[in-house]
Amino acid sequence: MKLCKCLFVLGALFLYMNVFAQSKFDEERISMYAIVSDNGIPDEACRHLENKLMQALSVNGFSNNEYAERFVLATKVDVISKDIISSMPVRISQKIDITFVVGDVIENKVYSTYSTSLIGIGTNETKSFMSAFSRLESDQEGLQSMLQEAKEKICVFYTTYCDRIMLNAQALAEMQKYDEAIFRLMSVPDICADCYRECQEKAVAIYGQKIDAEGMVLLNQAKAIWMKQPDAIGAQEVARIISRINPEFQNYDEVIAFRDDISSKLDSDAKRDWDFQMKQYEDNQSFKRSIVDACKAIGVAYGKGQPKNITRIIVHRWW
């Protein structure tokens, strides 16, 4: 029995270390979004090329995302020639040039480029494109060199402009654009160690500002509702609003006093429902995660909410 318990503990420890190492590895990666300029490329072939690009990003040490962020690996495809091959069935042969660009859509800046030519043959245009894209290798020397050059320049960018990133984030926070500010700060990769640490600390501070600003608004809303309807129905609405206040709110003592005041004025049935809802609120796991994890969640949510068409407009200007 002791041996089994020991093996279980070792196994759990091994699993934890692997998960931790993977998480740490992901944080060290520069986050990049793959985008294909779909000028006449069939949708299926376009998605195939995007998948190839995401594989290339992963193989070459980048973290690829499903949402538009700061850095993109943009691709343009040009058909150089197209021939119909007389065979059974008839086949289409295409020679295409692919141009890759790594750039910053916020600064509207290009970091590195690479071009290559491919030939694809298929029974229709879509299959011809997919045949050509299949010849693109994730570890292709030119593609690797371009991504490595971009990585080095991006690290230099963060080292040079870290102060400006934090100042811009503070300016956004002062305009109460807290989520965008946190998103900008949390986008800095761990591979740029000093800037990463400073931006994490700044993000935590802005998260505190966000909690305080939102908490005060919610508390005032709850008080207004209770003043207008100080009964069981009003208490239900107040409970819904209060449940959105983070316990890290700097005036949380005022929230507790307000909750206690409501509880003392409800009859036994309404008080029982109120206390139950307050207990659910206190047990809410979303408030119990670390502040850094909460900042990461805000950054991801904000990034996913950004329209991709804005990125595409900027990318089109590069060609």
Tab-separated table of C-alpha atoms in Angstrom:
chain	number	residue	atom	x	y	z
A	1	MET	CA	0.000	0.000	0.000
A	2	LYS	CA	2.796	2.444	0.865
A	3	LEU	CA	4.503	1.674	-2.442
A	4	CYS	CA	1.311	2.378	-4.387
A	5	LYS	CA	0.822	5.669	-2.513
A	6	CYS	CA	4.414	6.649	-3.200
A	7	LEU	CA	4.050	5.885	-6.896
A	8	PHE	CA	0.828	7.888	-7.020
A	9	VAL	CA	2.494	10.921	-5.434
A	10	LEU	CA	5.485	10.691	-7.774
A	11	GLY	CA	3.163	10.353	-10.755
A	12	ALA	CA	1.149	13.377	-9.706
A	13	LEU	CA	4.327	15.377	-9.145
A	14	PHE	CA	5.640	14.374	-12.581
A	15	LEU	CA	2.360	15.408	-14.209
A	16	TYR	CA	2.372	18.749	-12.385
A	17	MET	CA	5.932	19.477	-13.449
A	18	ASN	CA	5.120	18.672	-17.059
A	19	VAL	CA	2.063	20.930	-17.032
A	20	PHE	CA	4.033	23.684	-15.324
A	21	ALA	CA	6.899	23.359	-17.807
A	22	GLN	CA	4.511	23.475	-20.753
A	23	SER	CA	2.741	26.523	-19.313
A	24	LYS	CA	6.051	28.237	-18.722
A	25	PHE	CA	7.180	27.360	-22.248
A	26	ASP	CA	4.005	28.865	-23.726
A	27	GLU	CA	4.524	32.096	-21.753
A	28	GLU	CA	8.027	32.432	-23.157
A	29	ARG	CA	6.746	32.409	-26.721
A	30	ILE	CA	6.012	35.542	-28.705
A	31	SER	CA	2.347	35.496	-29.603
A	32	MET	CA	1.556	35.787	-33.313
A	33	TYR	CA	-1.518	35.524	-35.526
A	34	ALA	CA	-1.446	33.888	-38.976
A	35	ILE	CA	-3.410	35.598	-41.733
A	36	VAL	CA	-3.722	34.925	-45.480
A	37	SER	CA	-4.603	37.717	-47.891
A	38	ASP	CA	-7.453	35.883	-49.648
A	39	ASN	CA	-7.190	37.522	-53.066
A	40	GLY	CA	-8.981	34.965	-55.207
A	41	ILE	CA	-7.832	31.896	-53.269
A	42	PRO	CA	-10.622	29.323	-52.706
A	43	ASP	CA	-11.764	29.197	-49.069
A	44	GLU	CA	-10.708	25.576	-48.505
A	45	ALA	CA	-7.232	26.242	-49.895
A	46	CYS	CA	-6.976	29.440	-47.829
A	47	ARG	CA	-7.747	27.536	-44.613
A	48	HIS	CA	-5.196	24.886	-45.586
A	49	LEU	CA	-2.492	27.536	-45.955
A	50	GLU	CA	-3.464	29.159	-42.644
A	51	ASN	CA	-3.077	25.780	-40.925
A	52	LYS	CA	0.360	25.379	-42.478
A	53	LEU	CA	1.334	28.826	-41.178
A	54	MET	CA	0.147	28.024	-37.646
A	55	GLN	CA	2.226	24.842	-37.739
A	56	ALA	CA	5.243	26.860	-38.863
A	57	LEU	CA	4.757	29.324	-35.993
A	58	SER	CA	4.559	26.507	-33.444
A	59	VAL	CA	7.593	24.666	-34.838
A	60	ASN	CA	9.637	27.859	-34.831
A	61	GLY	CA	8.921	28.812	-31.228
A	62	PHE	CA	5.947	31.157	-31.514
A	63	SER	CA	2.555	30.925	-29.863
A	64	ASN	CA	-0.176	31.126	-32.487
A	65	ASN	CA	-3.604	32.510	-31.616
A	66	GLU	CA	-7.121	32.457	-33.017
A	67	TYR	CA	-7.554	36.198	-32.528
A	68	ALA	CA	-5.936	39.286	-33.970
A	69	GLU	CA	-3.186	40.585	-31.723
A	70	ARG	CA	-0.120	42.753	-32.224
A	71	PHE	CA	2.143	40.604	-34.377
A	72	VAL	CA	1.044	38.798	-37.509
A	73	LEU	CA	2.510	36.401	-40.021
A	74	ALA	CA	0.799	37.668	-43.153
A	75	THR	CA	0.871	35.903	-46.502
A	76	LYS	CA	0.121	36.970	-50.066
A	77	VAL	CA	-0.278	34.506	-52.921
A	78	ASP	CA	0.276	35.474	-56.575
A	79	VAL	CA	-0.470	33.139	-59.473
A	80	ILE	CA	2.419	33.416	-61.942
A	81	SER	CA	1.126	30.926	-64.494
A	82	LYS	CA	-1.761	28.503	-64.962
A	83	ASP	CA	-1.826	25.621	-67.446
A	84	ILE	CA	-4.468	23.077	-68.335
A	85	ILE	CA	-2.946	19.606	-68.676
A	86	SER	CA	-4.754	17.419	-71.198
A	87	SER	CA	-5.203	14.174	-69.342
A	88	MET	CA	-7.933	11.988	-67.921
A	89	PRO	CA	-9.106	13.671	-65.837
A	90	VAL	CA	-8.002	17.143	-66.913
A	91	ARG	CA	-5.568	18.701	-64.440
A	92	ILE	CA	-4.678	22.268	-63.591
A	93	SER	CA	-1.034	23.168	-63.036
A	94	GLN	CA	-0.219	26.452	-61.306
A	95	LYS	CA	3.027	28.178	-60.467
A	96	ILE	CA	2.549	30.532	-57.531
A	97	ASP	CA	4.707	32.972	-55.635
A	98	ILE	CA	4.107	33.267	-51.877
A	99	THR	CA	5.323	36.302	-49.960
A	100	PHE	CA	5.485	36.141	-46.163
A	101	VAL	CA	5.625	39.196	-43.945
A	102	VAL	CA	6.031	39.370	-40.165
A	103	GLY	CA	4.782	42.698	-38.914
A	104	ASP	CA	3.279	44.744	-36.104
A	105	VAL	CA	-0.286	45.874	-36.878
A	106	ILE	CA	-0.263	48.413	-34.033
A	107	GLU	CA	2.931	50.151	-35.127
A	108	ASN	CA	2.153	49.343	-38.804
A	109	LYS	CA	5.712	48.072	-39.108
A	110	VAL	CA	7.288	45.195	-41.053
A	111	TYR	CA	10.024	43.156	-39.331
A	112	SER	CA	10.995	40.553	-41.919
A	113	THR	CA	9.937	39.096	-45.266
A	114	TYR	CA	10.468	35.942	-47.289
A	115	SER	CA	9.297	34.803	-50.733
A	116	THR	CA	9.235	31.404	-52.371
A	117	SER	CA	7.769	29.771	-55.493
A	118	LEU	CA	5.673	26.608	-55.495
A	119	ILE	CA	3.999	24.447	-58.127
A	120	GLY	CA	0.705	22.675	-57.567
A	121	ILE	CA	-1.252	20.253	-59.738
A	122	GLY	CA	-4.848	19.155	-59.156
A	123	THR	CA	-8.090	18.191	-60.842
A	124	ASN	CA	-9.530	21.618	-60.016
A	125	GLU	CA	-8.267	25.021	-58.925
A	126	THR	CA	-8.777	24.362	-55.201
A	127	LYS	CA	-6.822	21.102	-55.303
A	128	SER	CA	-4.120	22.772	-57.369
A	129	PHE	CA	-3.648	25.432	-54.699
A	130	MET	CA	-3.701	22.859	-51.902
A	131	SER	CA	-1.120	20.762	-53.749
A	132	ALA	CA	1.187	23.786	-53.908
A	133	PHE	CA	0.652	24.750	-50.251
A	134	SER	CA	1.364	21.172	-49.168
A	135	ARG	CA	4.915	21.623	-50.436
A	136	LEU	CA	5.499	24.366	-47.885
A	137	GLU	CA	7.502	22.925	-44.970
A	138	SER	CA	7.389	24.303	-41.429
A	139	ASP	CA	11.166	23.917	-41.103
A	140	GLN	CA	11.921	25.414	-44.513
A	141	GLU	CA	15.191	27.274	-44.228
A	142	GLY	CA	14.001	30.589	-45.632
A	143	LEU	CA	10.868	30.565	-43.492
A	144	GLN	CA	12.861	29.692	-40.379
A	145	SER	CA	15.368	32.479	-41.045
A	146	MET	CA	12.590	35.012	-41.523
A	147	LEU	CA	10.869	34.034	-38.265
A	148	GLN	CA	14.142	34.036	-36.320
A	149	GLU	CA	14.984	37.510	-37.646
A	150	ALA	CA	11.521	38.710	-36.656
A	151	LYS	CA	11.863	37.221	-33.166
A	152	GLU	CA	15.131	39.054	-32.559
A	153	LYS	CA	13.701	42.359	-33.785
A	154	ILE	CA	10.558	41.958	-31.676
A	155	CYS	CA	12.684	41.397	-28.556
A	156	VAL	CA	14.640	44.558	-29.394
A	157	PHE	CA	11.333	46.390	-29.809
A	158	TYR	CA	10.154	45.385	-26.332
A	159	THR	CA	13.497	46.280	-24.785
A	160	THR	CA	13.519	49.698	-26.473
A	161	TYR	CA	9.878	50.675	-26.089
A	162	CYS	CA	8.909	49.041	-22.793
A	163	ASP	CA	8.474	52.394	-21.042
A	164	ARG	CA	6.238	53.606	-23.850
A	165	ILE	CA	4.104	50.447	-23.671
A	166	MET	CA	3.517	51.041	-19.961
A	167	LEU	CA	2.801	54.745	-20.452
A	168	ASN	CA	0.270	53.940	-23.170
A	169	ALA	CA	-1.340	51.361	-20.910
A	170	GLN	CA	-1.606	53.905	-18.097
A	171	ALA	CA	-3.181	56.392	-20.519
A	172	LEU	CA	-5.759	53.763	-21.505
A	173	ALA	CA	-6.452	53.051	-17.828
A	174	GLU	CA	-7.011	56.749	-17.163
A	175	MET	CA	-9.650	56.671	-19.923
A	176	GLN	CA	-11.143	53.654	-18.083
A	177	LYS	CA	-10.155	51.341	-20.935
A	178	TYR	CA	-8.838	48.886	-18.378
A	179	ASP	CA	-9.241	45.705	-20.418
A	180	GLU	CA	-7.345	47.113	-23.386
A	181	ALA	CA	-4.575	48.381	-21.098
A	182	ILE	CA	-4.232	44.963	-19.462
A	183	PHE	CA	-4.295	43.270	-22.878
A	184	ARG	CA	-1.390	45.422	-24.109
A	185	LEU	CA	0.666	44.712	-21.008
A	186	MET	CA	-0.042	40.980	-20.904
A	187	SER	CA	0.966	40.630	-24.564
A	188	VAL	CA	4.621	41.119	-23.635
A	189	PRO	CA	6.319	37.686	-23.781
A	190	ASP	CA	8.399	36.240	-20.968
A	191	ILE	CA	11.348	35.879	-23.343
A	192	CYS	CA	11.796	39.666	-22.912
A	193	ALA	CA	12.365	39.186	-19.188
A	194	ASP	CA	12.737	42.707	-17.745
A	195	CYS	CA	9.923	44.227	-19.774
A	196	TYR	CA	7.714	41.198	-19.066
A	197	ARG	CA	8.187	41.581	-15.302
A	198	GLU	CA	7.555	45.344	-15.342
A	199	CYS	CA	4.444	44.986	-17.505
A	200	GLN	CA	3.059	42.200	-15.301
A	201	GLU	CA	3.412	44.465	-12.270
A	202	LYS	CA	1.744	47.321	-14.163
A	203	ALA	CA	-1.096	45.041	-15.294
A	204	VAL	CA	-1.743	43.987	-11.687
A	205	ALA	CA	-1.889	47.651	-10.631
A	206	ILE	CA	-4.328	48.523	-13.421
A	207	TYR	CA	-6.409	45.473	-12.561
A	208	GLY	CA	-6.744	46.959	-9.085
A	209	GLN	CA	-7.928	50.249	-10.611
A	210	LYS	CA	-10.454	48.315	-12.712
A	211	ILE	CA	-11.811	46.466	-9.665
A	212	ASP	CA	-12.167	49.693	-7.673
A	213	ALA	CA	-13.861	51.638	-10.473
A	214	GLU	CA	-16.285	48.850	-11.324
A	215	GLY	CA	-16.923	48.040	-7.665
A	216	MET	CA	-17.937	51.612	-6.854
A	217	VAL	CA	-20.326	51.764	-9.809
A	218	LEU	CA	-21.944	48.455	-8.857
A	219	LEU	CA	-22.216	49.377	-5.166
A	220	ASN	CA	-23.933	52.656	-6.027
A	221	GLN	CA	-26.331	50.836	-8.357
A	222	ALA	CA	-27.165	48.328	-5.628
A	223	LYS	CA	-27.784	51.077	-3.066
A	224	ALA	CA	-30.054	52.951	-5.476
A	225	ILE	CA	-32.151	49.838	-6.073
A	226	TRP	CA	-32.454	49.077	-2.349
A	227	MET	CA	-33.434	52.648	-1.580
A	228	LYS	CA	-36.175	52.442	-4.214
A	229	GLN	CA	-37.384	48.953	-3.291
A	230	PRO	CA	-36.331	47.847	0.239
A	231	ASP	CA	-38.035	44.462	0.190
A	232	ALA	CA	-37.445	40.842	-0.870
A	233	ILE	CA	-37.804	41.665	-4.587
A	234	GLY	CA	-35.342	44.531	-4.303
A	235	ALA	CA	-32.962	42.284	-2.369
A	236	GLN	CA	-32.963	39.787	-5.257
A	237	GLU	CA	-31.873	42.493	-7.682
A	238	VAL	CA	-29.286	43.819	-5.217
A	239	ALA	CA	-27.854	40.301	-4.792
A	240	ARG	CA	-27.445	39.990	-8.579
A	241	ILE	CA	-25.462	43.235	-8.702
A	242	ILE	CA	-23.382	42.656	-5.578
A	243	SER	CA	-22.330	39.220	-6.878
A	244	ARG	CA	-20.328	41.033	-9.583
A	245	ILE	CA	-18.222	43.015	-7.073
A	246	ASN	CA	-14.729	41.623	-6.597
A	247	PRO	CA	-13.775	41.117	-2.921
A	248	GLU	CA	-10.486	42.911	-3.687
A	249	PHE	CA	-12.499	46.140	-4.082
A	250	GLN	CA	-10.841	48.724	-1.822
A	251	ASN	CA	-14.178	49.702	-0.232
A	252	TYR	CA	-15.299	46.135	0.329
A	253	ASP	CA	-15.975	46.865	4.012
A	254	GLU	CA	-18.765	49.129	2.787
A	255	VAL	CA	-20.184	46.234	0.747
A	256	ILE	CA	-20.184	43.996	3.844
A	257	ALA	CA	-21.916	46.671	5.934
A	258	PHE	CA	-24.520	47.147	3.202
A	259	ARG	CA	-25.139	43.386	2.992
A	260	ASP	CA	-25.544	43.134	6.766
A	261	ASP	CA	-27.985	46.056	6.769
A	262	ILE	CA	-30.159	44.392	4.126
A	263	SER	CA	-30.065	41.071	5.958
A	264	SER	CA	-31.267	42.710	9.185
A	265	LYS	CA	-34.308	44.227	7.449
A	266	LEU	CA	-35.629	41.102	5.696
A	267	ASP	CA	-38.187	38.690	7.105
A	268	SER	CA	-37.082	35.129	7.879
A	269	ASP	CA	-37.894	33.596	4.461
A	270	ALA	CA	-36.358	36.428	2.468
A	271	LYS	CA	-33.351	36.493	4.824
A	272	ARG	CA	-32.780	32.778	4.241
A	273	ASP	CA	-32.748	33.303	0.441
A	274	TRP	CA	-30.494	36.352	0.840
A	275	ASP	CA	-27.971	34.538	3.038
A	276	PHE	CA	-27.900	31.623	0.599
A	277	GLN	CA	-27.108	33.940	-2.324
A	278	MET	CA	-24.414	35.706	-0.345
A	279	LYS	CA	-22.844	32.319	0.489
A	280	GLN	CA	-22.806	31.425	-3.223
A	281	TYR	CA	-21.149	34.763	-3.922
A	282	GLU	CA	-18.425	34.119	-1.331
A	283	ASP	CA	-17.786	30.680	-2.830
A	284	ASN	CA	-17.509	32.042	-6.362
A	285	GLN	CA	-14.324	30.467	-7.759
A	286	SER	CA	-13.789	33.148	-10.427
A	287	PHE	CA	-12.798	35.599	-7.685
A	288	LYS	CA	-10.359	33.146	-6.079
A	289	ARG	CA	-7.881	32.784	-8.930
A	290	SER	CA	-4.628	34.727	-8.772
A	291	ILE	CA	-4.583	38.323	-9.939
A	292	VAL	CA	-2.061	37.463	-12.667
A	293	ASP	CA	-4.353	34.702	-13.955
A	294	ALA	CA	-7.263	37.135	-13.889
A	295	CYS	CA	-5.200	39.611	-15.937
A	296	LYS	CA	-4.373	36.887	-18.451
A	297	ALA	CA	-8.044	36.000	-18.767
A	298	ILE	CA	-8.927	39.645	-19.401
A	299	GLY	CA	-6.189	39.923	-22.034
A	300	VAL	CA	-7.354	36.800	-23.876
A	301	ALA	CA	-11.005	37.873	-23.775
A	302	TYR	CA	-10.174	41.343	-25.058
A	303	GLY	CA	-7.981	39.981	-27.866
A	304	LYS	CA	-10.643	37.540	-29.027
A	305	GLY	CA	-13.131	40.379	-29.195
A	306	GLN	CA	-11.105	42.447	-31.642
A	307	PRO	CA	-12.366	42.507	-35.252
A	308	LYS	CA	-10.039	40.730	-37.652
A	309	ASN	CA	-11.017	43.001	-40.541
A	310	ILE	CA	-8.993	45.849	-38.976
A	311	THR	CA	-5.894	43.677	-39.062
A	312	ARG	CA	-6.609	42.698	-42.658
A	313	ILE	CA	-6.928	46.342	-43.711
A	314	ILE	CA	-3.488	47.128	-42.259
A	315	VAL	CA	-1.971	44.000	-43.795
A	316	HIS	CA	-3.281	44.902	-47.250
A	317	ARG	CA	-1.284	48.159	-47.080
A	318	TRP	CA	1.942	46.186	-46.867
A	319	TRP	CA	1.630	44.731	-50.368
